[in-house]
Amino acid sequence: MTEIQDPSIAEEIIALEKAGLDRWYDGDPGGPLELTAPSITYFDPWTPMRLDGRKALVDYAEPFAGQVHADRYEMLNPKVQLYGDIAILTFNLITYDRQDDATEKIQNRWNATDIYHRTEEGWEVVHMNWSYMNKESETTDP
Amino acid sequence: MTEIQDPSIAEEIIALEKAGLDRWYDGDPGGPLELTAPSITYFDPWTPMRLDGRKALVDYAEPFAGQVHADRYEMLNPKVQLYGDIAILTFNLITYDRQDDATEKIQNRWNATDIYHRTEEGWEVVHMNWSYMNKESETTDP
């Protein structure tokens, strides 16, 4: 089983991801959480160790309801590596928010890995690793 | 295609990873680089953006030859999620090194994602996302 090139699947995965992010950055953890598989494993810069299983991730993420907001984001250079029923989605993400004086500022920069698994019910996320980009990359940001 | 439970494959993947890390922490980038697929994608805390392809990763990692050393590491709670020919290896890694006064100190703490793909020539790494663990987890470190 070698890597498959299928632009329509790449588009489908990226659209799912963006739909989840749109809800997350509007304060709704259900956006990404509803995409997860029961067996998901998860890392981010605040997790004390890897989180294992949807329940652990729900317990971790639900307190963020209403707490997360970005005015907009840019998903840079998304790539889907497809092997059978596994699609590895990777991208850099820049989020932006307005300050008190209404000027827009970069909020966060991410290295994002989301692994999707195709099931009879559709695509489910079985692993996520979200981490910070090198801050030195600021000078080359768009 | 659902998740497969196969302890012998998990052991094989973890042994490959440790063999690569043993060389990396002894100053030899070839350890992990020789495991990579031509199409590898890669993130770590210093990459300015995602690196795409083995050549980009080799150009990035080879200058570290002889520069990286840890006396030992602990691979915590490694897990392999197996789907067809894709094995998602995740773990937390604590590296240790001795100080000038010979006392041992924690050097780094990692959230590590390495995705292996089974080919006719053996397992190849098609994606890596290495990022820092939450520093607050220090109090719960072993």
mmCIF file of C-alpha atoms in Angstrom, chain A residues 29-30 33 51-52 62 72 81 86 92 126 128:
data_model
loop_
_atom_site.group_PDB
_atom_site.id
_atom_site.type_symbol
_atom_site.label_atom_id
_atom_site.label_comp_id
_atom_site.label_asym_id
_atom_site.label_seq_id
_atom_site.Cartn_x
_atom_site.Cartn_y
_atom_site.Cartn_z
ATOM 1 C CA PRO A 29 -15.244 22.726 21.542
ATOM 2 C CA GLY A 30 -17.845 20.477 19.908
ATOM 3 C CA LEU A 33 -14.534 17.004 19.475
ATOM 4 C CA LEU A 51 -4.292 12.107 26.554
ATOM 5 C CA ASP A 52 -5.740 8.720 25.596
ATOM 6 C CA GLU A 62 -15.041 21.164 27.458
ATOM 7 C CA ARG A 72 -9.758 34.684 11.757
ATOM 8 C CA GLN A 81 -0.777 12.098 2.941
ATOM 9 C CA ILE A 86 -5.564 6.801 6.903
ATOM 10 C CA ASN A 92 0.752 25.571 9.890
ATOM 11 C CA VAL A 126 -7.500 9.138 15.713
ATOM 12 C CA MET A 128 -3.748 15.026 17.113
#
